[in-house]
Backbone as XML, in Angstrom:
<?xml version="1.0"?>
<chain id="A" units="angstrom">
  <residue number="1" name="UNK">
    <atom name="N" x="32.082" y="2.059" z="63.457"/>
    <atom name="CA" x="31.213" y="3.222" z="63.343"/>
    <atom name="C" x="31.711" y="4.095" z="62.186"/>
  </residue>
  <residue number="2" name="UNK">
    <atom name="N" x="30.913" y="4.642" z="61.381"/>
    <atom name="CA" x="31.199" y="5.557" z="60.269"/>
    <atom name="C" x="30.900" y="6.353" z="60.361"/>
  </residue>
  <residue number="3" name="UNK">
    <atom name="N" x="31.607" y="7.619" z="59.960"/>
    <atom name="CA" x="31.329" y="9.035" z="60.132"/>
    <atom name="C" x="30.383" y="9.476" z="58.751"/>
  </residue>
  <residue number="4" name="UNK">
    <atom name="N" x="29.649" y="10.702" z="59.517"/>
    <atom name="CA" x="28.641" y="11.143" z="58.528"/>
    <atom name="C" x="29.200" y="11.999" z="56.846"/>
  </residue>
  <residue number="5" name="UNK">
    <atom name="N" x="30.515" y="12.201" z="57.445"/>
    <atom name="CA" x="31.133" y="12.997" z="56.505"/>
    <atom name="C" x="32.288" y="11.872" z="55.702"/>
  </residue>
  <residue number="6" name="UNK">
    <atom name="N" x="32.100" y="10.584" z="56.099"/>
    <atom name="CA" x="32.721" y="9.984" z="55.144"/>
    <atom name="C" x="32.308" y="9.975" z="53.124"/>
  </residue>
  <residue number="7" name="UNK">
    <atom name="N" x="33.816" y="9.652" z="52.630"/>
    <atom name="CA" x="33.042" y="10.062" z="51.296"/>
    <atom name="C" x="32.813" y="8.709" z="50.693"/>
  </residue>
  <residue number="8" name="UNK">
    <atom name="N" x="32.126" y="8.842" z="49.826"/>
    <atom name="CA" x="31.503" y="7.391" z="49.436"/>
    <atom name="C" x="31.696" y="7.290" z="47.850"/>
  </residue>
  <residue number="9" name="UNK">
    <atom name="N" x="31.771" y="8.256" z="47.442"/>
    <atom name="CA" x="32.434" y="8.546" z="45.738"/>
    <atom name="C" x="32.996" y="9.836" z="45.598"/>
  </residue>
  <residue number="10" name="UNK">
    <atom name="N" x="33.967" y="10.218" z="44.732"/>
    <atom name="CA" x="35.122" y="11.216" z="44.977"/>
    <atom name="C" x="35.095" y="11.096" z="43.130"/>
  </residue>
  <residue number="11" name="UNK">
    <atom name="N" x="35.382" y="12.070" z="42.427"/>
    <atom name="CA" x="35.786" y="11.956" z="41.134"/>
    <atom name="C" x="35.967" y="13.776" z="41.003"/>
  </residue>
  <residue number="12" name="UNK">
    <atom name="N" x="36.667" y="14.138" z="39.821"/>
    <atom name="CA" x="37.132" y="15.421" z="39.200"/>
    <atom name="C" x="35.876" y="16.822" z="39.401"/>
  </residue>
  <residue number="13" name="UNK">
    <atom name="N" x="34.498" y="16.283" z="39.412"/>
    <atom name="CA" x="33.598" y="16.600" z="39.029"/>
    <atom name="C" x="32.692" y="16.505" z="40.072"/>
  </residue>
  <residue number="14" name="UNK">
    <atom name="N" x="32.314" y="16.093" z="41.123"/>
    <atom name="CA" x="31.915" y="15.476" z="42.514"/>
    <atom name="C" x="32.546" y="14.840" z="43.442"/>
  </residue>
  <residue number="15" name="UNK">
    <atom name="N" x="32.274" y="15.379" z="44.742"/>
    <atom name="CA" x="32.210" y="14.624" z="46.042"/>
    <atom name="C" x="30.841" y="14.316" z="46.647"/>
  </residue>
  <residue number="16" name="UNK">
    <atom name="N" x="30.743" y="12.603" z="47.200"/>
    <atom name="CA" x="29.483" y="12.325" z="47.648"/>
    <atom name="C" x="29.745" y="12.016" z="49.153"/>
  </residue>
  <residue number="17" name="UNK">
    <atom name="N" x="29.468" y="12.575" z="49.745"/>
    <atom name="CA" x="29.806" y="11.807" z="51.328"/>
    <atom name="C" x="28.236" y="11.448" z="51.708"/>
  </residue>
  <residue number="18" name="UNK">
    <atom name="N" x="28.289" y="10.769" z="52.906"/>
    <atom name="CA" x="27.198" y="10.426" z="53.486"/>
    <atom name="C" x="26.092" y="11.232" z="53.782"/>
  </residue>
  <residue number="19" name="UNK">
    <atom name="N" x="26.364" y="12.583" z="53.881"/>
    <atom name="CA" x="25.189" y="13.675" z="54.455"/>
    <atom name="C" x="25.622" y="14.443" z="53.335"/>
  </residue>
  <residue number="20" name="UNK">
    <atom name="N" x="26.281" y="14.915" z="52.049"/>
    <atom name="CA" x="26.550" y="15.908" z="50.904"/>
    <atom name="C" x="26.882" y="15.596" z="49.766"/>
  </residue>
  <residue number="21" name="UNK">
    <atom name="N" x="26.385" y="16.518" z="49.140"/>
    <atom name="CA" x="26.579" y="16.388" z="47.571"/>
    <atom name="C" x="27.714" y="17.745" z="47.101"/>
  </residue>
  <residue number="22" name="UNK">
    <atom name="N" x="28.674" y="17.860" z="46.931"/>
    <atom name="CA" x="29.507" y="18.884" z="46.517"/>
    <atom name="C" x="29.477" y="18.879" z="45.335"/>
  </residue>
  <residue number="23" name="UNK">
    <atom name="N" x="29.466" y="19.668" z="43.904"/>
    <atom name="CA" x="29.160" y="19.699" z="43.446"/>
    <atom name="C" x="30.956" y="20.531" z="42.857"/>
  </residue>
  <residue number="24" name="UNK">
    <atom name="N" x="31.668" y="20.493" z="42.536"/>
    <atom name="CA" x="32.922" y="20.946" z="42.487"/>
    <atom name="C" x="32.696" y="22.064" z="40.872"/>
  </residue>
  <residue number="25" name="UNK">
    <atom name="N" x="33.488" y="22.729" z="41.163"/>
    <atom name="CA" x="33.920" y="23.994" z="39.976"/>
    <atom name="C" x="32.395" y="24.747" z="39.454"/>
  </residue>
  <residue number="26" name="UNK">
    <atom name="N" x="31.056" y="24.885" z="40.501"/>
    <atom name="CA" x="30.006" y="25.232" z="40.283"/>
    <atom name="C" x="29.687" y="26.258" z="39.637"/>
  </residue>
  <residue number="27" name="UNK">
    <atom name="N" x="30.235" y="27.030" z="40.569"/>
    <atom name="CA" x="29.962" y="28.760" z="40.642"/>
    <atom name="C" x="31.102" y="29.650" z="38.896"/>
  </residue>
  <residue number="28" name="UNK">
    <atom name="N" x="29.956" y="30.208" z="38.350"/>
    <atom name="CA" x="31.260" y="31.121" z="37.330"/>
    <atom name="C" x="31.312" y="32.090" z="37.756"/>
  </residue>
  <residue number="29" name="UNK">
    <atom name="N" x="32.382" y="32.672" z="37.774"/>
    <atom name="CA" x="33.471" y="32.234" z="37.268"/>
    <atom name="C" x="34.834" y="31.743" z="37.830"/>
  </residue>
  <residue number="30" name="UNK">
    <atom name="N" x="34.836" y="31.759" z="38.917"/>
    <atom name="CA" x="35.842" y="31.673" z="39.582"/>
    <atom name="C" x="35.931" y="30.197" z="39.995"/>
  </residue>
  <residue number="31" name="UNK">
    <atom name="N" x="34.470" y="29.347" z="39.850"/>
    <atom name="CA" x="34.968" y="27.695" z="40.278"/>
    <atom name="C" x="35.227" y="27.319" z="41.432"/>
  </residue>
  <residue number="32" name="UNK">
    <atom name="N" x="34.046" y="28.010" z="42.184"/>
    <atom name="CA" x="34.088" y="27.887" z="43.382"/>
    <atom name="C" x="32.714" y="26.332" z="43.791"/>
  </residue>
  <residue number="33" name="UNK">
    <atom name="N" x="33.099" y="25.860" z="44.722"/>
    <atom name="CA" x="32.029" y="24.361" z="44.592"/>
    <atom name="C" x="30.648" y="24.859" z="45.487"/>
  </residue>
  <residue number="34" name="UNK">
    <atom name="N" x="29.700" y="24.037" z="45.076"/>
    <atom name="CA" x="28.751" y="24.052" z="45.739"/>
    <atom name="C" x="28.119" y="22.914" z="46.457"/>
  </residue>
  <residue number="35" name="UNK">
    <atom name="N" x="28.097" y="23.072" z="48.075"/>
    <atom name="CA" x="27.727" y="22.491" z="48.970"/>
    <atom name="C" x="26.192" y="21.994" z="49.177"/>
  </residue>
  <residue number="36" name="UNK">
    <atom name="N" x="25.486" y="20.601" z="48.493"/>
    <atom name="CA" x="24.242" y="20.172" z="48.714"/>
    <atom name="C" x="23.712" y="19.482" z="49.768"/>
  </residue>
  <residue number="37" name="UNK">
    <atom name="N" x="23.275" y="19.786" z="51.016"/>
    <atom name="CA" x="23.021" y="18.541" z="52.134"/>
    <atom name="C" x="21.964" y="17.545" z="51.842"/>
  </residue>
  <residue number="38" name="UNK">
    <atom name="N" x="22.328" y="16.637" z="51.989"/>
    <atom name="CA" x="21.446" y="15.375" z="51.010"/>
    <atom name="C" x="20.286" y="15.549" z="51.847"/>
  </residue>
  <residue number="39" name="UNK">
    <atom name="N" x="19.600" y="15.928" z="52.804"/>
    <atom name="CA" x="18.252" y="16.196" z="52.974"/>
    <atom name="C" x="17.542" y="17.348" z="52.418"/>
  </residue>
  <residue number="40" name="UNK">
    <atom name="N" x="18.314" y="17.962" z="51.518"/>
    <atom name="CA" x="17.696" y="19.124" z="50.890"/>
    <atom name="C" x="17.379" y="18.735" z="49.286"/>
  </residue>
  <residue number="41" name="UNK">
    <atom name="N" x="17.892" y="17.832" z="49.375"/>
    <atom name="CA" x="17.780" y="17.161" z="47.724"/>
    <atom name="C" x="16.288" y="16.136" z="47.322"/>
  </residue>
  <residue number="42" name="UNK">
    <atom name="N" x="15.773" y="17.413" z="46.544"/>
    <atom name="CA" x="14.215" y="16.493" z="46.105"/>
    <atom name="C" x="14.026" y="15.623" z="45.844"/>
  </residue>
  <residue number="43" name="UNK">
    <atom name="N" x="14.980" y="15.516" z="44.762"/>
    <atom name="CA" x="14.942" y="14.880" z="43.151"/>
    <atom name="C" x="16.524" y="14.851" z="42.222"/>
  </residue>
  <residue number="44" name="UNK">
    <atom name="N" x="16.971" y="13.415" z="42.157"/>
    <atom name="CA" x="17.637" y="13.700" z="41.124"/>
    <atom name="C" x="17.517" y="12.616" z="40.066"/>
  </residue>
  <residue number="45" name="UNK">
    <atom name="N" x="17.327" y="13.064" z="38.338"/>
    <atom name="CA" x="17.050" y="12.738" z="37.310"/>
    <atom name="C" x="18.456" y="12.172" z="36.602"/>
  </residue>
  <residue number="46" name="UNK">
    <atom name="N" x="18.517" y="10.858" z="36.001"/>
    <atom name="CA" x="19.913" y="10.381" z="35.209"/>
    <atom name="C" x="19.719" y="10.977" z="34.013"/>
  </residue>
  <residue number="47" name="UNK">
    <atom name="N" x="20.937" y="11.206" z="33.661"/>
    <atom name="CA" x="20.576" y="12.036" z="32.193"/>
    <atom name="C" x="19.999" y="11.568" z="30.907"/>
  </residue>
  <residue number="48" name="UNK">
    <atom name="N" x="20.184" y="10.577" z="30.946"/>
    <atom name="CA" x="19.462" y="9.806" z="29.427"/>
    <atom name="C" x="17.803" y="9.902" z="29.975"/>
  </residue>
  <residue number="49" name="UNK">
    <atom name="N" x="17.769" y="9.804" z="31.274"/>
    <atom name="CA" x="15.947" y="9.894" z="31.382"/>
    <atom name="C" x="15.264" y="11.206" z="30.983"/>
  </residue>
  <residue number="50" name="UNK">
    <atom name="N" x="15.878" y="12.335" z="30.999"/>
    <atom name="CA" x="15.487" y="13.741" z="30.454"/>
    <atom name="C" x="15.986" y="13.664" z="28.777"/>
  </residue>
  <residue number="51" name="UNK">
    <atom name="N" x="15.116" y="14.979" z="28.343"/>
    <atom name="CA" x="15.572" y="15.347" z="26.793"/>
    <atom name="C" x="16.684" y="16.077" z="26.946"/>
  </residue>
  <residue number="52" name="UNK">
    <atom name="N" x="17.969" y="15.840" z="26.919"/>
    <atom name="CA" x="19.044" y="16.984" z="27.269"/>
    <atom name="C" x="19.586" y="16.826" z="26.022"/>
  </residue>
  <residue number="53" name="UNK">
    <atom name="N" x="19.048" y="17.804" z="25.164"/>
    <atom name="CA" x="19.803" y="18.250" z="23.990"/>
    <atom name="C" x="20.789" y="18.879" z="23.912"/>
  </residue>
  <residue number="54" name="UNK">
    <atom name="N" x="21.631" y="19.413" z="23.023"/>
    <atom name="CA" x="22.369" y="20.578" z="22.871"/>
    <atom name="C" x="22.067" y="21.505" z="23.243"/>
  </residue>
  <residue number="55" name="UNK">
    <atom name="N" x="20.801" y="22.004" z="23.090"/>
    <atom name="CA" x="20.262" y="23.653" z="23.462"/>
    <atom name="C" x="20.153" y="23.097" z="24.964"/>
  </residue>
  <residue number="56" name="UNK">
    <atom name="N" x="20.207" y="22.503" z="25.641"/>
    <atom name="CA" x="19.894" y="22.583" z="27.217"/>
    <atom name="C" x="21.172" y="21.964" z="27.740"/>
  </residue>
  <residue number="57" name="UNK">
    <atom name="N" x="22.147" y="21.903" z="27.526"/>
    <atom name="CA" x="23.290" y="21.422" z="28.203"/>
    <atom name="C" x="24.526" y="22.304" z="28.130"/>
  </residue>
  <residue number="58" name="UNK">
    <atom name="N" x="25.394" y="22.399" z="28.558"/>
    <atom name="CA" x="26.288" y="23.451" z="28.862"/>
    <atom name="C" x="27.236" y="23.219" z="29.357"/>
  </residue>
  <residue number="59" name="UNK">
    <atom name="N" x="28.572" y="23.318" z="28.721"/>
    <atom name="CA" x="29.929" y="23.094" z="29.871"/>
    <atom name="C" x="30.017" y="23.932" z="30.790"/>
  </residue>
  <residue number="60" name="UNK">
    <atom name="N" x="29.610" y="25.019" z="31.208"/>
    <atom name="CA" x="29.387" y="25.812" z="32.306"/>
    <atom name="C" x="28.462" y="26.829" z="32.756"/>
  </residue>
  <residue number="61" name="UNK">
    <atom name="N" x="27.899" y="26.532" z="33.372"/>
    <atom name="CA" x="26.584" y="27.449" z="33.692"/>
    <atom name="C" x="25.214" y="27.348" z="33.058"/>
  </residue>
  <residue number="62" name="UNK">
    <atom name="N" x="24.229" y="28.352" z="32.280"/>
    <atom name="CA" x="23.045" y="27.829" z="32.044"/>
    <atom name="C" x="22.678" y="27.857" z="30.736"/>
  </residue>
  <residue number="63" name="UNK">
    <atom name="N" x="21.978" y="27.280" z="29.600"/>
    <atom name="CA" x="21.816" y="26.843" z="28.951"/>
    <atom name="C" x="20.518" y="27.282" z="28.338"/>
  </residue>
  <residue number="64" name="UNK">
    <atom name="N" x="19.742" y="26.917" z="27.710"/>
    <atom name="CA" x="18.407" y="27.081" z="27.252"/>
    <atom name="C" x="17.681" y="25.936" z="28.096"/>
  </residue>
  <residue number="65" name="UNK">
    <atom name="N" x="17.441" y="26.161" z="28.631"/>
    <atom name="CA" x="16.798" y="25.227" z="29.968"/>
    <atom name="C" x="16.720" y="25.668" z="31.429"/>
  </residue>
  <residue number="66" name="UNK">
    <atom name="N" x="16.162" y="25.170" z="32.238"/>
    <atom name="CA" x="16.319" y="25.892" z="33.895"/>
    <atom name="C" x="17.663" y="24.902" z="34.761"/>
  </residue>
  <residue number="67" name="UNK">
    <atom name="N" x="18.182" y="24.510" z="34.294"/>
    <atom name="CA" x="19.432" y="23.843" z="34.660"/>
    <atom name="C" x="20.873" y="24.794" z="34.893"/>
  </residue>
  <residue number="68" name="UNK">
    <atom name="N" x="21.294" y="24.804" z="35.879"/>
    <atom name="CA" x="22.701" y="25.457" z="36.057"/>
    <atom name="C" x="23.370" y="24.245" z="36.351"/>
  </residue>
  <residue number="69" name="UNK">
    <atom name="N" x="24.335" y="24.283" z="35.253"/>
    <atom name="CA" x="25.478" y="23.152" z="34.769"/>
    <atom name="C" x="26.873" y="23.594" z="35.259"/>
  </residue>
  <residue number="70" name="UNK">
    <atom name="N" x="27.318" y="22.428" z="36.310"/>
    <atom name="CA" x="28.744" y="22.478" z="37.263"/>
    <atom name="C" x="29.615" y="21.940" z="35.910"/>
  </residue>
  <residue number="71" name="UNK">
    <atom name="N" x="30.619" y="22.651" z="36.038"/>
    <atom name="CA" x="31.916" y="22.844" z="34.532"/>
    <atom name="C" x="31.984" y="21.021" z="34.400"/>
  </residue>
  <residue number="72" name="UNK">
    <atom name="N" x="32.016" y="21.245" z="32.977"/>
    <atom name="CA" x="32.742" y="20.020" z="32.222"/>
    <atom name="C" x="32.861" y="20.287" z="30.908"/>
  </residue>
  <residue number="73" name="UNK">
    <atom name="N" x="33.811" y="20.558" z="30.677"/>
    <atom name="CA" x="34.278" y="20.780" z="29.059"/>
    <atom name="C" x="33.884" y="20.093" z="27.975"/>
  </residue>
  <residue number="74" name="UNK">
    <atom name="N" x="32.601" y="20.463" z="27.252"/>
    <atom name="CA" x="32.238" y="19.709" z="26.480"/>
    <atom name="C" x="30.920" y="18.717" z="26.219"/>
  </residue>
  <residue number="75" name="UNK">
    <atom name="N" x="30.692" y="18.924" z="27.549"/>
    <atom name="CA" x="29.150" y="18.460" z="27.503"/>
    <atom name="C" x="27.995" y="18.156" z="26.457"/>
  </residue>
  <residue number="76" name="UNK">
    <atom name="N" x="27.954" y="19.805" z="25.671"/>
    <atom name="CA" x="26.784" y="19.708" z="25.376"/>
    <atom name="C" x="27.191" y="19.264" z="23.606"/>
  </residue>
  <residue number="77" name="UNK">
    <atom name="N" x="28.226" y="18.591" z="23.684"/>
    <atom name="CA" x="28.360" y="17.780" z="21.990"/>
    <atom name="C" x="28.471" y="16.573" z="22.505"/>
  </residue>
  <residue number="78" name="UNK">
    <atom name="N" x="27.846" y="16.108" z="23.634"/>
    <atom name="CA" x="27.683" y="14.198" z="24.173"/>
    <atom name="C" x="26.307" y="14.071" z="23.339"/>
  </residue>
  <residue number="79" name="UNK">
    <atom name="N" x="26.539" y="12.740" z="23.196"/>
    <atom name="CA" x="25.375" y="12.563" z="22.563"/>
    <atom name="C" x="24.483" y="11.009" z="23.516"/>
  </residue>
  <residue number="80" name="UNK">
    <atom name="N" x="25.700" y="10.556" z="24.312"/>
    <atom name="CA" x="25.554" y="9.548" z="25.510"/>
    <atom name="C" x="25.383" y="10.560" z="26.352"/>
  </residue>
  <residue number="81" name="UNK">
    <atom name="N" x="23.935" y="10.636" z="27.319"/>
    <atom name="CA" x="24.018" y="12.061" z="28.356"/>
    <atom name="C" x="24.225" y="10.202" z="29.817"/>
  </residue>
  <residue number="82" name="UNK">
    <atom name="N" x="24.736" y="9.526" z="29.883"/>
    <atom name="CA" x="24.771" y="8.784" z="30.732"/>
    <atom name="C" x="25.322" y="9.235" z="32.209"/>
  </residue>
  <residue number="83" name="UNK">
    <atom name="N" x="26.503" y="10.428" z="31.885"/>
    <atom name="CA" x="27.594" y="10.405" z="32.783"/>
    <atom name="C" x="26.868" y="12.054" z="33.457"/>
  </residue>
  <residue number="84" name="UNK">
    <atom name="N" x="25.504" y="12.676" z="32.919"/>
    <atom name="CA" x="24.816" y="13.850" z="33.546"/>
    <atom name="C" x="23.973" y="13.375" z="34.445"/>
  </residue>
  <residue number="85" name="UNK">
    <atom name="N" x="23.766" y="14.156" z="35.322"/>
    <atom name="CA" x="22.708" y="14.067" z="36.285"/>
    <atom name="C" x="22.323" y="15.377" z="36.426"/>
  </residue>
  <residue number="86" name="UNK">
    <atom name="N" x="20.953" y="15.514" z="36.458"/>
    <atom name="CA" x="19.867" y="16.996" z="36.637"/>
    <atom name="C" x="19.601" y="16.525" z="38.193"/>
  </residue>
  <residue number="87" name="UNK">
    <atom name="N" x="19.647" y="17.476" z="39.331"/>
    <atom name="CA" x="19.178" y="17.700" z="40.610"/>
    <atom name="C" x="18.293" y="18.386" z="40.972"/>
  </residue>
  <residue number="88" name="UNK">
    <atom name="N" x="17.263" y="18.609" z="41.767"/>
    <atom name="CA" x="16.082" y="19.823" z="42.378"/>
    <atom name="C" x="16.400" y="19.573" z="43.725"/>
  </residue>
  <residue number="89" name="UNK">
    <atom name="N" x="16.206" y="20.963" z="44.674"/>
    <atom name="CA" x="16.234" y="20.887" z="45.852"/>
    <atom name="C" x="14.732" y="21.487" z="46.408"/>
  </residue>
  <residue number="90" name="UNK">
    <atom name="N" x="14.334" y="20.957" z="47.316"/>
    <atom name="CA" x="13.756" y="21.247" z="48.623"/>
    <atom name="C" x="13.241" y="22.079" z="48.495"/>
  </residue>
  <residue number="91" name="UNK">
    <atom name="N" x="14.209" y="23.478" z="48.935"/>
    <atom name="CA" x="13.657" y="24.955" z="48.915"/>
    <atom name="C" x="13.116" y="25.539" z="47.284"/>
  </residue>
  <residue number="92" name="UNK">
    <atom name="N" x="13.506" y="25.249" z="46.096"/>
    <atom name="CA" x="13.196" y="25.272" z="44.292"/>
    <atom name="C" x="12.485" y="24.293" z="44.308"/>
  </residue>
  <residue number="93" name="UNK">
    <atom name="N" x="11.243" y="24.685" z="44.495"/>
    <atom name="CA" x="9.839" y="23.876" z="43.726"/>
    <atom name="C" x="9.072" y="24.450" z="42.899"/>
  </residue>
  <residue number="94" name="UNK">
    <atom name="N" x="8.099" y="24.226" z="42.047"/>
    <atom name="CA" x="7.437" y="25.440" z="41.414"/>
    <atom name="C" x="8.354" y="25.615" z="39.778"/>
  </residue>
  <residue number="95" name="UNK">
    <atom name="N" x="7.205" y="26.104" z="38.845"/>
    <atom name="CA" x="7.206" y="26.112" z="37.595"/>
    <atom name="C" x="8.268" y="26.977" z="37.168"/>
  </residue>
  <residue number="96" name="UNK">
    <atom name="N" x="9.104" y="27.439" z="37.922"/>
    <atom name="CA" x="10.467" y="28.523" z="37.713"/>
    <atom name="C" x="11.527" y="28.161" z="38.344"/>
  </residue>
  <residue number="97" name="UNK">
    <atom name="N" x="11.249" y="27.428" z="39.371"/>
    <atom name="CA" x="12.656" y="26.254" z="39.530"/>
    <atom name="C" x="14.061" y="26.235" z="39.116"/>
  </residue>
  <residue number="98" name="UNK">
    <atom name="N" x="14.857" y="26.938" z="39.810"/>
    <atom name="CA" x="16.027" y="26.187" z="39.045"/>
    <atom name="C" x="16.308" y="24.960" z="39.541"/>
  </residue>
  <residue number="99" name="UNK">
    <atom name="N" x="17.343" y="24.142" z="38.819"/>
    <atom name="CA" x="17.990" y="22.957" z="38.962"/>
    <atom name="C" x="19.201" y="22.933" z="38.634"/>
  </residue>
  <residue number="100" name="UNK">
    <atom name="N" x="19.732" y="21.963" z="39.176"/>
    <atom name="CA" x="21.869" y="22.117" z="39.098"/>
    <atom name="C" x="21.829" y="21.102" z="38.234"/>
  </residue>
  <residue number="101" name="UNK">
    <atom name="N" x="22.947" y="20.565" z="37.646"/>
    <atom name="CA" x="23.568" y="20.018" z="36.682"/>
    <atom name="C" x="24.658" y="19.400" z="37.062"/>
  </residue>
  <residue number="102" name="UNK">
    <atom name="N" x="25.306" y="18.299" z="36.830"/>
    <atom name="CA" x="26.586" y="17.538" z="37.031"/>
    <atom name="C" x="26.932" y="16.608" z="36.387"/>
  </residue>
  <residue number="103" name="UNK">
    <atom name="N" x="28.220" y="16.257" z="36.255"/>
    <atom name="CA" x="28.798" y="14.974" z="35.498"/>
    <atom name="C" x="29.114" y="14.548" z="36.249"/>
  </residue>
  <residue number="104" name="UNK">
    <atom name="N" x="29.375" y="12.866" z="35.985"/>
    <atom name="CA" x="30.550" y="11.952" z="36.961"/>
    <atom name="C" x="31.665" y="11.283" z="35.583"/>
  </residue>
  <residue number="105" name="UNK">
    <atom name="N" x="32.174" y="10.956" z="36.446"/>
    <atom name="CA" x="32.914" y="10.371" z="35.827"/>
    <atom name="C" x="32.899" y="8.332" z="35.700"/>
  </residue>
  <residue number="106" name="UNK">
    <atom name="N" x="32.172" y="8.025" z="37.007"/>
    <atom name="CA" x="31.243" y="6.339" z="36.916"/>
    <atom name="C" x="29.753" y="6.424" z="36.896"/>
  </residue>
  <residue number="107" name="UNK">
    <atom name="N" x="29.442" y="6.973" z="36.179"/>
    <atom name="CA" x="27.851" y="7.053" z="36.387"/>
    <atom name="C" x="27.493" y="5.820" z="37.010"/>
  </residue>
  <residue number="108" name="UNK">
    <atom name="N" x="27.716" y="4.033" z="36.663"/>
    <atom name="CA" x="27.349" y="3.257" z="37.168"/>
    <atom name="C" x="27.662" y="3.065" z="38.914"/>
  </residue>
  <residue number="109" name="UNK">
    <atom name="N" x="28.773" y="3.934" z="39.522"/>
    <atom name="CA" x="28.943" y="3.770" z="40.842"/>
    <atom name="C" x="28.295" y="4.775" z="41.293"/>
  </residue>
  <residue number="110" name="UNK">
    <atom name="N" x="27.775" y="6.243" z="40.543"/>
    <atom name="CA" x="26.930" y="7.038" z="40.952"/>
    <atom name="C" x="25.317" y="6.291" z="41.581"/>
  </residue>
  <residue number="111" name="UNK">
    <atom name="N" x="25.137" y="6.099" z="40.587"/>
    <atom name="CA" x="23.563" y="5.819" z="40.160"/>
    <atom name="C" x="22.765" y="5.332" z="41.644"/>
  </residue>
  <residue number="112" name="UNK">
    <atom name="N" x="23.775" y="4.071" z="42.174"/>
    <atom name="CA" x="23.075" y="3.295" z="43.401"/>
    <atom name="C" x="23.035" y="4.104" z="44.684"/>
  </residue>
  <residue number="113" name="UNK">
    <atom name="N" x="24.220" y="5.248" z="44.339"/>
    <atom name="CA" x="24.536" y="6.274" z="45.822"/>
    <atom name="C" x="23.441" y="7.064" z="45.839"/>
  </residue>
  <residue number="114" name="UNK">
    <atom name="N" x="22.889" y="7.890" z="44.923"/>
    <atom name="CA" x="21.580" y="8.238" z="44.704"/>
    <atom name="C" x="20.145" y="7.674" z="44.417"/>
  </residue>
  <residue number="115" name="UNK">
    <atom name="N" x="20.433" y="6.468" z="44.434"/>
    <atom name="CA" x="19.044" y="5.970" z="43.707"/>
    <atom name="C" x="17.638" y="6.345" z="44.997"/>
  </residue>
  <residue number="116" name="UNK">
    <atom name="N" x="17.945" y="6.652" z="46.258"/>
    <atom name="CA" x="16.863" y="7.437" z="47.032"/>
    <atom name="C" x="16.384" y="8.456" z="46.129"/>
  </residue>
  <residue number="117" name="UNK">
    <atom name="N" x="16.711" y="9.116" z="45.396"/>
    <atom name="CA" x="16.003" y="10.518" z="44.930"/>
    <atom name="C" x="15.454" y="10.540" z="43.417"/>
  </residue>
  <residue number="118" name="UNK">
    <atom name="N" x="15.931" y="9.057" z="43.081"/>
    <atom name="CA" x="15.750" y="9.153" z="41.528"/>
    <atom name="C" x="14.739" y="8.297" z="41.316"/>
  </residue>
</chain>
């Protein structure tokens, strides 16, 4: 039997357990994480499938875009957006929407843990 809170991918930048998406060093400034319950999660987009330019990407926080971006140093001079993922939740629908932002560090072991939402 497996617990609901087992984790299923772990990296610098995310925790995925079975029922959450943590979202680690979220909040500025202090880098505090943010807690996603995977039934609240709409939608999530791989980053090469969006236009994530420079002007919309961000090592921390928000950008020229409706995206709030969880810290990663350096982000927005990638020019491979492979290792981003854009999220929408549940309760943010509608043409003003925000959306969160994240890196991994295996995008390829990401991808299949999410592929429900994408």
């Amino acid at each position: 039997m497996t617990s609901t809170n087992e984790i299923v991918y772990d990296d610098c930048y995310i925790t995925l357990t079975k029922n959450t998406l943590i979202l680690k060093t979220y909040y500025f400034p202090f880098g505090f994480s943010k807690t996603i319950p995977r039934g609240e999660i709409d939608r999530i987009w791989k980053g090469n499938d969006l236009d994530l330019s420079f002007l919309k990407k961000k090592s921390w926080g928000m950008a020229l875009s409706n995206i709030w971006w969880a810290c990663r140093m350096g982000r927005e001079f990638d020019s491979d957006n492979s290792a981003n993922f854009v999220g929408s939740s549940k309760q943010q629908r509608g043409l003003f929407a925000f959306r969160w932002g994240f890196s991994v560090e295996d995008p390829a072991a990401v991808t299949p843990l999410v592929n429900e939402y994408i």
